[in-house]
Coordinates of C-alpha atoms in Angstrom, one line a residue:
X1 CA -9.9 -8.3 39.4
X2 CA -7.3 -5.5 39.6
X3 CA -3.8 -6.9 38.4
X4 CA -1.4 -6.8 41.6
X5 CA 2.8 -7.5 41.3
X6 CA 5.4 -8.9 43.0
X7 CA 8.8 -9.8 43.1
X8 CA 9.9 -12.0 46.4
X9 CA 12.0 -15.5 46.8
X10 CA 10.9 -18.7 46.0
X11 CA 10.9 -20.0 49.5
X12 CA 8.5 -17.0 50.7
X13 CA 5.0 -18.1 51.6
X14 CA 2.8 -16.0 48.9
X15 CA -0.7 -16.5 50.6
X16 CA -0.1 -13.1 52.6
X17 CA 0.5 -11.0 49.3
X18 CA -2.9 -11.9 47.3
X19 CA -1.4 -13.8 44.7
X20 CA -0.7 -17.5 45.1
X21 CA -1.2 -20.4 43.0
X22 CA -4.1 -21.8 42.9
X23 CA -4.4 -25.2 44.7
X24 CA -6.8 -27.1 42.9
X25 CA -6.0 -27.6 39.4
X26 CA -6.2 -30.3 36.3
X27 CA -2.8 -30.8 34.8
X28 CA -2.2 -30.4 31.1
X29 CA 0.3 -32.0 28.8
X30 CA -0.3 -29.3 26.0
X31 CA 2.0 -25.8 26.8
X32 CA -0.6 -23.1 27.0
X33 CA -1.7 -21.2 23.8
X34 CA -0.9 -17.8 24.4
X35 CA -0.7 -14.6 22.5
X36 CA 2.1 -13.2 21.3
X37 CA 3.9 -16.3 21.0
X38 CA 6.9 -16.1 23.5
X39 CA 7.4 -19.9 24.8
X40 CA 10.7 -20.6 24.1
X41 CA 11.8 -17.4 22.8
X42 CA 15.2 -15.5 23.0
X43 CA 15.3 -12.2 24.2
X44 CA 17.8 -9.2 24.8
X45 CA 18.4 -8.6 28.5
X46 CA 17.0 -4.8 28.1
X47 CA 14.1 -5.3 26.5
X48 CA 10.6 -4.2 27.7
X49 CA 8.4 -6.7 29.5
X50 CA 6.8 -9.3 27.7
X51 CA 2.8 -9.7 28.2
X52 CA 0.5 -12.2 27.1
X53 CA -3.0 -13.4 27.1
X54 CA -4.8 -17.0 26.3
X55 CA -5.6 -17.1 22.9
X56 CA -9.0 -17.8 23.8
X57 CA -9.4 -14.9 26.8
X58 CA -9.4 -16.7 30.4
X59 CA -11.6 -15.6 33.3
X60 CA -8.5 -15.5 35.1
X61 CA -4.7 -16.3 35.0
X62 CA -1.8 -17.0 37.7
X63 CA 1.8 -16.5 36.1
X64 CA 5.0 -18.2 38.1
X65 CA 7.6 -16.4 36.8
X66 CA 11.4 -18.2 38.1
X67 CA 15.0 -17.4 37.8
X68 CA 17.3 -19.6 40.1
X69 CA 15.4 -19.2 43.9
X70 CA 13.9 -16.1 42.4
X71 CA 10.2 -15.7 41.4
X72 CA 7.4 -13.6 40.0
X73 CA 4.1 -14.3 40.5
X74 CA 1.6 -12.3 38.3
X75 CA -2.7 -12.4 38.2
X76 CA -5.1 -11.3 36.0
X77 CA -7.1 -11.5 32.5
X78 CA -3.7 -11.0 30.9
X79 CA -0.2 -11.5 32.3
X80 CA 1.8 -7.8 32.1
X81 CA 4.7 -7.9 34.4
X82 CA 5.7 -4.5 35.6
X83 CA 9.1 -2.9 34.2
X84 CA 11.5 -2.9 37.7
X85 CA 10.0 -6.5 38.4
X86 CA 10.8 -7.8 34.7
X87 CA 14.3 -6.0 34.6
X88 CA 15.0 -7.3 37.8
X89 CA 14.1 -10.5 36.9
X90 CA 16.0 -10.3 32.7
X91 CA 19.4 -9.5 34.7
X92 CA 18.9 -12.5 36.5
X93 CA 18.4 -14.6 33.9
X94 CA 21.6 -13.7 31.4
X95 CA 22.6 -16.4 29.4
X96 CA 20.1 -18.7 31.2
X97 CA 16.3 -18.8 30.8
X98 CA 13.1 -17.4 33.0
X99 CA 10.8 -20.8 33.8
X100 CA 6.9 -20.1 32.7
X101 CA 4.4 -22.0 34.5
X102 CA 0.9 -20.8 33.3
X103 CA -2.8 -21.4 35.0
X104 CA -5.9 -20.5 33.6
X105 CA -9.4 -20.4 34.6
X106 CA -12.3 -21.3 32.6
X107 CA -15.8 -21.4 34.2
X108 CA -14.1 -21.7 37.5
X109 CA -12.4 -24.8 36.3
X110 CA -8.3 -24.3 36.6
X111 CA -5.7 -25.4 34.1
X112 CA -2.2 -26.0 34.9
X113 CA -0.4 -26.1 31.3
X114 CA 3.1 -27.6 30.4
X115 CA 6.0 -24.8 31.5
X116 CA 7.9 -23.2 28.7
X117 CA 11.1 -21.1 29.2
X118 CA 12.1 -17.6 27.9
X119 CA 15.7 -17.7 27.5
X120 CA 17.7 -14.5 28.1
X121 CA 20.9 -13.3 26.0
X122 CA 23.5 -11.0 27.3
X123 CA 23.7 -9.6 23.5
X124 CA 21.4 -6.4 24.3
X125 CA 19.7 -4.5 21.9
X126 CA 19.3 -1.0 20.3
X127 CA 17.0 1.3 22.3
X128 CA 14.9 2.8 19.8
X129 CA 12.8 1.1 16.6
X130 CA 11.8 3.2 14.1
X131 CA 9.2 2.6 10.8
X132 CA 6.3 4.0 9.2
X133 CA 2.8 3.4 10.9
X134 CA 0.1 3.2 7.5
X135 CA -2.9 1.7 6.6
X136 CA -2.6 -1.7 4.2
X137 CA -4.3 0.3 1.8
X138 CA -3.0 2.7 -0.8
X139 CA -6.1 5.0 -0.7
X140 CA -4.9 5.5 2.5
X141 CA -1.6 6.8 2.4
X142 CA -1.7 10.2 3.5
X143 CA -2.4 9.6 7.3
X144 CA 0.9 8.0 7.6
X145 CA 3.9 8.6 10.4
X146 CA 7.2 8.3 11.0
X147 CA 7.2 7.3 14.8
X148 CA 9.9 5.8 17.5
X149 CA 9.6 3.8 19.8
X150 CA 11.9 2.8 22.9
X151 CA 12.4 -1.4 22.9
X152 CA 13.1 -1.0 27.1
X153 CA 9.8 0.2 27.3
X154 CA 6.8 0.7 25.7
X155 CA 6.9 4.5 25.2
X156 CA 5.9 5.6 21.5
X157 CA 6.3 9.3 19.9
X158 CA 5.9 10.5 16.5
X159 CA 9.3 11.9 14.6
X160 CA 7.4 13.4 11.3
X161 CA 3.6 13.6 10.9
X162 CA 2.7 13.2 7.5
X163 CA -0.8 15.4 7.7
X164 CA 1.8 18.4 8.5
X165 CA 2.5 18.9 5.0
X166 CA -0.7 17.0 3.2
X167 CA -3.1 19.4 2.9
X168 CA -1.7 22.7 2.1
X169 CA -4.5 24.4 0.0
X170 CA -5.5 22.8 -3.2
X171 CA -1.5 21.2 -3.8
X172 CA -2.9 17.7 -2.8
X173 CA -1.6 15.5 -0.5
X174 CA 2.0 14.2 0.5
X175 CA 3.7 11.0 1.5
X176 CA 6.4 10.4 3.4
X177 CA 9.0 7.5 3.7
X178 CA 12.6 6.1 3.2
X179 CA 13.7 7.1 6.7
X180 CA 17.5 6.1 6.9
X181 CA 20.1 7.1 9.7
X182 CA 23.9 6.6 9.0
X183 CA 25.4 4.0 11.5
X184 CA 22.1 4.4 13.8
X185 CA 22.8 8.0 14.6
X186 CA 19.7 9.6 15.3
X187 CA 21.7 12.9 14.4
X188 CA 21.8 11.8 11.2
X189 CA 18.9 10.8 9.1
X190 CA 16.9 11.8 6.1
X191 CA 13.5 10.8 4.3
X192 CA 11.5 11.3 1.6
X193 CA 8.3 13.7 0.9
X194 CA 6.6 12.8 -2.2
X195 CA 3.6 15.1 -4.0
X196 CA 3.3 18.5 -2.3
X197 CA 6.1 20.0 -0.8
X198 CA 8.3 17.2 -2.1
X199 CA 11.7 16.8 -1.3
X200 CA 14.6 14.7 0.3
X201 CA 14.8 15.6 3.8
X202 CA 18.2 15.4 5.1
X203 CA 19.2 16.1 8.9
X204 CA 22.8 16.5 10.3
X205 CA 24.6 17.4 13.6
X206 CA 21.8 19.4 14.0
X207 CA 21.5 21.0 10.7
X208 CA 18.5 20.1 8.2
X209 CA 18.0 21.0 4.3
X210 CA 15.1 19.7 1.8
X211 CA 16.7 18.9 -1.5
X212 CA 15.3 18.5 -4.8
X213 CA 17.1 15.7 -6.1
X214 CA 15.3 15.7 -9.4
X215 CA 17.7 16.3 -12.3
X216 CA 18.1 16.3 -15.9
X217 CA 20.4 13.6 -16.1
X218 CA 19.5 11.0 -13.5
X219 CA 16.0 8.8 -13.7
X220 CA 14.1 10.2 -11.0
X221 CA 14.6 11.6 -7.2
X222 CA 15.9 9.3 -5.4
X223 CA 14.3 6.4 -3.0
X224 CA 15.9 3.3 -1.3
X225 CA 18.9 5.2 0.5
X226 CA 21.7 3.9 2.3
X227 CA 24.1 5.9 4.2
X228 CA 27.8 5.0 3.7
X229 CA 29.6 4.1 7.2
X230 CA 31.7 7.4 7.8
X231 CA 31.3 9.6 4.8
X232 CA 29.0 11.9 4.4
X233 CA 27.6 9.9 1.2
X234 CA 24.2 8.5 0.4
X235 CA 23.6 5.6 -2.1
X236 CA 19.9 5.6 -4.0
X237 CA 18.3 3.9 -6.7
X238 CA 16.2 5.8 -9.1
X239 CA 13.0 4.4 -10.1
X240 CA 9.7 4.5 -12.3
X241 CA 7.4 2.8 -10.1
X242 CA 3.9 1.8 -10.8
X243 CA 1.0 -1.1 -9.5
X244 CA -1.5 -3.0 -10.2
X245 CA -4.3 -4.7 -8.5
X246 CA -4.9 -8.4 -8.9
X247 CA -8.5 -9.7 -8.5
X248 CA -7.9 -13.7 -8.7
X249 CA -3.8 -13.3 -7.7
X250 CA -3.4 -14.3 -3.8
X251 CA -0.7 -11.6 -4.5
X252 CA -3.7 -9.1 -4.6
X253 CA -1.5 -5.6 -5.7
X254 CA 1.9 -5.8 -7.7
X255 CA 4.6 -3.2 -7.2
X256 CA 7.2 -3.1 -10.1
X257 CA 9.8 -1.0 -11.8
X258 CA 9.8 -0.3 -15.0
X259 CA 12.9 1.4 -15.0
X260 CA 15.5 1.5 -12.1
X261 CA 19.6 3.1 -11.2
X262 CA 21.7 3.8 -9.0
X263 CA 22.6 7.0 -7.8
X264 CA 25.6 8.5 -5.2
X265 CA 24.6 11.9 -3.2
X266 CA 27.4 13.8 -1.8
X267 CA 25.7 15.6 1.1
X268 CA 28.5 18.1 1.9
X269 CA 29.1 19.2 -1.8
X270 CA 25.3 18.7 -3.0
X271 CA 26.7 17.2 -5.7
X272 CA 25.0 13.6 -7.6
X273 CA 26.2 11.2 -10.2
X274 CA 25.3 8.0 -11.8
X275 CA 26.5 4.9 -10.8
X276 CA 24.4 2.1 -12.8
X277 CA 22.2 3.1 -15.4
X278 CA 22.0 0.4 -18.0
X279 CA 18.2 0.4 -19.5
X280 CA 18.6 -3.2 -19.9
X281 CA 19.1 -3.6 -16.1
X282 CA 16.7 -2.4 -13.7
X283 CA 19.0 -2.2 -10.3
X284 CA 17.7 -1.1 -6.9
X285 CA 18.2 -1.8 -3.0
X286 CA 21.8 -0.5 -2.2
X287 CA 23.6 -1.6 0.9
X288 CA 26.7 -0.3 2.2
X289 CA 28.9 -3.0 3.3
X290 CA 30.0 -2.2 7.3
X291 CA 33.6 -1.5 6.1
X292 CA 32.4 1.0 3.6
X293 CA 34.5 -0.4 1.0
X294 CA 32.0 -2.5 -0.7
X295 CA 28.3 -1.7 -2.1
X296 CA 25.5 -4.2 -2.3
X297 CA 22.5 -3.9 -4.8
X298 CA 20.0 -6.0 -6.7
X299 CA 19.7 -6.4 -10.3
X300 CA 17.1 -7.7 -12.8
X301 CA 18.0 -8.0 -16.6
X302 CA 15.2 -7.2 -18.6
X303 CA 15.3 -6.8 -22.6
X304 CA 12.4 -3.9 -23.2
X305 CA 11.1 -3.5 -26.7
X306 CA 11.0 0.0 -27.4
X307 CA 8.1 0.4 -29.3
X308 CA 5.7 -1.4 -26.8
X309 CA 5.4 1.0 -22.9
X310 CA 8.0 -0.5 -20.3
X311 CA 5.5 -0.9 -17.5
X312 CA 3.1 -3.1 -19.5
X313 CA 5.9 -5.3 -20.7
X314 CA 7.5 -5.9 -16.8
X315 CA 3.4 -6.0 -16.2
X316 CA 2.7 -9.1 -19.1
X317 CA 6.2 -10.9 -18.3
X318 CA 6.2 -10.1 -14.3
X319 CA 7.0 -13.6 -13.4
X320 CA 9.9 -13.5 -15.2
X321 CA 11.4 -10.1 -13.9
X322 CA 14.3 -12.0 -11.3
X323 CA 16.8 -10.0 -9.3
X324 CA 19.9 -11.2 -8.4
X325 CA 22.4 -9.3 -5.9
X326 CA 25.9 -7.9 -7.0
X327 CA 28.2 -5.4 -5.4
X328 CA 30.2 -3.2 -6.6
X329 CA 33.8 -2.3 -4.6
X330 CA 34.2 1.1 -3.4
X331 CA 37.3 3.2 -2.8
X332 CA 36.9 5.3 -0.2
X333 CA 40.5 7.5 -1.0
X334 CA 39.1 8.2 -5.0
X335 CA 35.4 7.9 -4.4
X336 CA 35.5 6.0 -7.3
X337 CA 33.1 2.5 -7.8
X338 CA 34.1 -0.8 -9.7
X339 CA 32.7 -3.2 -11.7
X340 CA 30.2 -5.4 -10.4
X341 CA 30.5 -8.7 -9.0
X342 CA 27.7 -11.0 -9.1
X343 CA 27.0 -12.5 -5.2
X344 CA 23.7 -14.5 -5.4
X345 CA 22.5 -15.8 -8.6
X346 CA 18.6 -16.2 -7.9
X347 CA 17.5 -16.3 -11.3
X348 CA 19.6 -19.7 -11.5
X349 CA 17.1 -20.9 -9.3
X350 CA 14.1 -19.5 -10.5
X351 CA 13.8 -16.7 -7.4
X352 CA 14.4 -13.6 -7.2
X353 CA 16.0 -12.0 -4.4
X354 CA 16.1 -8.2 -2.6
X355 CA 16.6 -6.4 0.1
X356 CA 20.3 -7.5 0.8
X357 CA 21.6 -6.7 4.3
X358 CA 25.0 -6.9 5.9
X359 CA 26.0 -7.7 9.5
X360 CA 27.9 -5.2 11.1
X361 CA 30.6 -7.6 11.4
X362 CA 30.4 -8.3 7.5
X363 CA 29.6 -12.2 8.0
X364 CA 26.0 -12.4 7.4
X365 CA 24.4 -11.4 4.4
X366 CA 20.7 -12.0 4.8
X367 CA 17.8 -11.0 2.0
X368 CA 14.3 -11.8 0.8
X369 CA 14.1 -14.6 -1.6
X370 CA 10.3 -14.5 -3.4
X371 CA 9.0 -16.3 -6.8
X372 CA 9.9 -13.1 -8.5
X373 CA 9.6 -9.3 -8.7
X374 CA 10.9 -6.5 -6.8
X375 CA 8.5 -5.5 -4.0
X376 CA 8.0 -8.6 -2.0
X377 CA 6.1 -7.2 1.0
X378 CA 3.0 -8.1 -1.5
X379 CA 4.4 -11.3 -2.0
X380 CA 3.0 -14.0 0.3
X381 CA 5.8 -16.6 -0.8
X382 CA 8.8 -14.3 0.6
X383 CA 10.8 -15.9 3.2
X384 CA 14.6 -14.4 4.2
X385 CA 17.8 -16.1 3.3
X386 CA 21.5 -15.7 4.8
X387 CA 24.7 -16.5 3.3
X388 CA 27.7 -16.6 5.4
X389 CA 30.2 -14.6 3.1
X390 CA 33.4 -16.1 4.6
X391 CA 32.2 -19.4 3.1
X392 CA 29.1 -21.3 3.1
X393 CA 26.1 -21.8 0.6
X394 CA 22.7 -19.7 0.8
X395 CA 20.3 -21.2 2.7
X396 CA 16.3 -20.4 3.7
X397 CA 15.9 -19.4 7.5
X398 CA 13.3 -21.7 8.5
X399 CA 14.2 -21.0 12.1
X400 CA 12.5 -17.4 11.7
X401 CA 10.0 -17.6 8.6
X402 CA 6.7 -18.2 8.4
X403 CA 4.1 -19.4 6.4
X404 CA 3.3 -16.0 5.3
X405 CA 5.2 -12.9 4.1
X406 CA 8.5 -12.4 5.5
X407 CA 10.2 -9.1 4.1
X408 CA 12.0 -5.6 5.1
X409 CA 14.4 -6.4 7.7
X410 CA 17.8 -4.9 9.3
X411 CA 20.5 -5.5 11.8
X412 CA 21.3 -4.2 15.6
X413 CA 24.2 -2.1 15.4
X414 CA 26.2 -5.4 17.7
X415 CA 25.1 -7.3 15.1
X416 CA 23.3 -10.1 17.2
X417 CA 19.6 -9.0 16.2
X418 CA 17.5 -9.2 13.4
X419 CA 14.3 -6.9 13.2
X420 CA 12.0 -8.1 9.8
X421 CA 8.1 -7.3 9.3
X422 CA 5.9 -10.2 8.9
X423 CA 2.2 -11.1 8.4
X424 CA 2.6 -14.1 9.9
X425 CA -0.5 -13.9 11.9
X426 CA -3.1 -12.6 9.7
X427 CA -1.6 -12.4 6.2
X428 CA -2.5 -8.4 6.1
X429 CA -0.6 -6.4 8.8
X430 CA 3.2 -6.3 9.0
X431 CA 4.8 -6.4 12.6
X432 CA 8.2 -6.2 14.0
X433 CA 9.6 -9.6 14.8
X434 CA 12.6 -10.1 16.5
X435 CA 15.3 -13.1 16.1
X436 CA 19.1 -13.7 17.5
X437 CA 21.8 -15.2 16.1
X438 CA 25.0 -16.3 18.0
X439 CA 28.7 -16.3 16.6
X440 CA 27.9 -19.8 14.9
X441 CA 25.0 -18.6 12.7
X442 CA 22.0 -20.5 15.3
X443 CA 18.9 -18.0 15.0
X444 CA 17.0 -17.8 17.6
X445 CA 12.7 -18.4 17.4
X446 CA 11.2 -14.7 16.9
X447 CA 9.3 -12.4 19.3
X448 CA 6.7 -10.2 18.4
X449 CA 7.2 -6.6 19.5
X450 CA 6.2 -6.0 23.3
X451 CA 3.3 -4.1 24.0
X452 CA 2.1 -2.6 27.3
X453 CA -1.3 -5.0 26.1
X454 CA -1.0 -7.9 24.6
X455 CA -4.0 -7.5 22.6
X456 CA -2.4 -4.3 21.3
X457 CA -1.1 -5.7 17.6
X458 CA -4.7 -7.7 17.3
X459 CA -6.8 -4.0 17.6
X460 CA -4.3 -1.4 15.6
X461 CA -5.0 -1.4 12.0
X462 CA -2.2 -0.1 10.7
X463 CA 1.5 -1.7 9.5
X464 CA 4.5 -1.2 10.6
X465 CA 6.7 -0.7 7.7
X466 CA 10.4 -0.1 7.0
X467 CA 12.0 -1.0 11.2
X468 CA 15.1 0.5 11.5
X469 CA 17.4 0.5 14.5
X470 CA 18.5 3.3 16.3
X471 CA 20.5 4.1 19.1
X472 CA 18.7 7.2 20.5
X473 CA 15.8 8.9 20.1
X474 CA 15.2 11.3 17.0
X475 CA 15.0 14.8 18.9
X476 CA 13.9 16.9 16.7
X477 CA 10.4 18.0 16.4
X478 CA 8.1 17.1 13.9
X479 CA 6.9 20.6 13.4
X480 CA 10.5 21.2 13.0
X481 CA 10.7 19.2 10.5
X482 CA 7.3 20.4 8.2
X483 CA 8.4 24.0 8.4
X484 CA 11.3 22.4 6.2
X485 CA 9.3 20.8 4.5
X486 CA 7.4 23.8 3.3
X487 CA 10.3 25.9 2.4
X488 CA 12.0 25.8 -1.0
X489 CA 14.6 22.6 -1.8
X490 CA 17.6 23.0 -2.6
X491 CA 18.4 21.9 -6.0
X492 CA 20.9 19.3 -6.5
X493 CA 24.1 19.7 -9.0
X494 CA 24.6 16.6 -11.6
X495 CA 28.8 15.7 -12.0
X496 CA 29.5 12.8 -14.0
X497 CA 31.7 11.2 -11.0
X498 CA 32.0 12.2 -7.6
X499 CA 34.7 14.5 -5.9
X500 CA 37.6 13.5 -4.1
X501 CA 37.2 14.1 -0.5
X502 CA 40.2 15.9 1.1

């Protein structure tokens, strides 16, 4: 049956439209199992429709969607409101909730289930999402993009192919990743290209360079980059990475460092310098604090013995490898770091934590706490953490985790929104979830990522990795961006501190 909308008052007769409620029905007590979970969710006012289906597909379904004396009534296989209707409809609802009344038809039986609400904040959020779309496989990692995607609607692009630049002649193949803006400015952003044509990507006002950031005196290139607030200064760490596959380990692949620093990248003067290099402490994951005076990192100590290969040691003793978080202060008038400060002493507890993130108003500082280890997207124990840093104790977000792995997340740029991948559904794809938290630390349940289908998530085979917030579309082309790509990078000059900015 062709899907048909409409958007009228509640005290409107809806026989003449097409799309009524049915009139014979048996009443449920149970709310009705749907897919993507939205009953009782929290939303931002501006984002794109929510659809969803029965878990178990219905012959047919009516939708009463109500705001006040307002209502939507929607038909079909699968419930997908159009955008004016929905918007219509969101603004409505600010700071109250939209009532869901749901009926489905089995073998010409109908089912009236138990109403559920979809509550509506006036906190809006960031137009544009970006990650990286890739197989959960790593002999699969060269058909890999960097794509966008507008939260007020459903429309996807692509910002950097990674086939552009992966099969030029017999140089092998590339991948791509890292993508980081500074302060959600789409004007400004840079990723990595790894094997051929490799190089840090960097994109400015409109300007672009590839840089080889490989150097003499620093670890590696670097990965892991964080933009500081308002200079034009990017924070790495520099790592040997390797993996292994597990065959009995529910953990099935291990990602670990055997060595890891931290670097600083001075974009204007194309100038880099150590920050933390102590080969007893393998540090990674910087975050600018919001003021730009403070920078946020993880550490793990780890006595190596020299005469035995680093990798196999963090490999034999890998569930004792625990990061804690630090931060180091920053002084934005020298450029010069301090010491570090220890913030979250996992180890103490037998965790390990990464991934620290800071609200834009500098409250919240929320992370990825796992059994141990660095990369915890592999890790199906990893749930997120918050500390309130102007007081409180650390504390486990049960409101928003899962059962499964709960890892890369970051903030809307008002601060009221979390984006985090989770596998929360079938333990092997990551997909943007979406919680809010209010001015007294209550998060919200999470929402899956709309899609135009609901089914959408269930068919695509790949994962969305690394969701970043944006406040505009990337414009520049991604052909734009390979013939960068294949031109020569610029090399990068090692000073042993960083230059004062006039």
């Amino acid at each position: 049956m062709k899907r048909q909308l409409f958007f009228i008052a509640v005290a409107v007769l809806m026989t003449a439209c097409g799309v009524k409620v049915p009139e014979g029905y048996t009443a449920s007590n149970k709310h009705p199992d749907i897919y993507p979970d939205y009953k009782d969710v929290t939303v931002p006012v501006n984002i794109a429709p929510l659809t969803f289906e029965m878990q178990k597909m219905a012959d047919n379904m009516v939708a009463r969607l109500t705001v006040d004396d307002e209502e939507l009534l929607l038909e079909g296989e699968k419930i997908q409101p159009e955008r004016d209707d929905w918007q219509r409809l969101a603004r409505r609802a600010q700071g109250k909730s939209i009532g869901v009344e749901v009926y489905a038809e089995y073998d010409g039986q109908w089912t009236k289930y138990k109403p559920f609400n979809i509550y509506v904040s006036k906190d809006s959020i960031d137009a544009y999402l970006s990650y990286r779309l890739i197989y959960p496989s790593y002999v699969s990692y060269e058909e890999l993009t960097i794509s966008q995607r507008c939260l007020e609607n459903y429309d996807e692009s692509v910002i950097y192919d990674n086939i552009l630049c992966s099969t030029e002649g017999d140089k092998g193949g590339q991948c791509i990743n890292c993508h980081n803006y500074q302060q959600y400015n789409p004007e400004r952003m840079q990723f990595h290209a790894r094997q051929n044509l490799g190089g840090t990507l960097i994109a400015y006002d409109g300007k672009m360079k590839k840089i080889n950031m490989r150097n003499d005196s620093i670890l590696s290139a670097g990965v892991y980059p964080t933009w500081h607030p308002w200079l034009n200064l990017i924070v790495y760490s520099t790592n040997n990475t390797s993996q292994t596959f597990q065959l009995t380990d529910p953990n099935k692949i291990e990602v670990f460092d055997a060595e890891s620093d931290l670097i600083a990248y001075d974009v204007e003067r194309n100038e880099v310098t150590n920050i933390e290099n102590d080969p007893a402490e393998l540090e990674v994951f910087p975050f600018w604090a919001p003021d730009g005076k403070a920078l946020y990192y993880c550490s793990a100590h780890f006595e190596f013995v020299d005469s035995i290969d680093h990798g196999s040691q963090i490999i034999s003793h890998r569930r004792d490898v625990k990061y804690n978080i630090y931060k180091k202060s920053f002084d934005p008038e020298t450029m010069t770091f301090g010491e570090r400060q220890l913030v979250f002493d996992a180890a103490s507890m037998g965790m390990s934590a990464t991934l620290p993130r800071v609200s834009p108003d500098g409250r919240w500082l929320v992370f990825t706490m796992g059994a141990y280890g660095v990369f915890h997207i592999w890790h199906r124990d990893a749930d997120l953490w918050a500390i309130d840093l102007r007081g409180g104790s650390p504390r486990m977000l049960q409101e928003i985790n899962s059962k499964d792995t709960e890892s890369y997340h970051s903030w809307s740029s008002n601060g009221h929104w979390l984006v985090f991948s989770s596998r929360r559904y079938d333990g092997e794809y990551t997909r943007p979830f979406f919680a809010h938290v209010d001015e007294k630390g209550n998060w919200s349940k999470p929402f899956e990522l709309p899609c135009a289908d609901p089914d959408y998530h269930r068919q695509f085979m790949k994962c969305y990795n690394i969701p970043e917030f944006m406040k505009n579309a990337v414009t520049i082309k991604p052909r734009e961006f390979a013939d960068v790509l294949k031109g020569d990078a610029e090399p990068v000059k090692y000073v042993p501190r960083l230059s004062q900015h006039k």
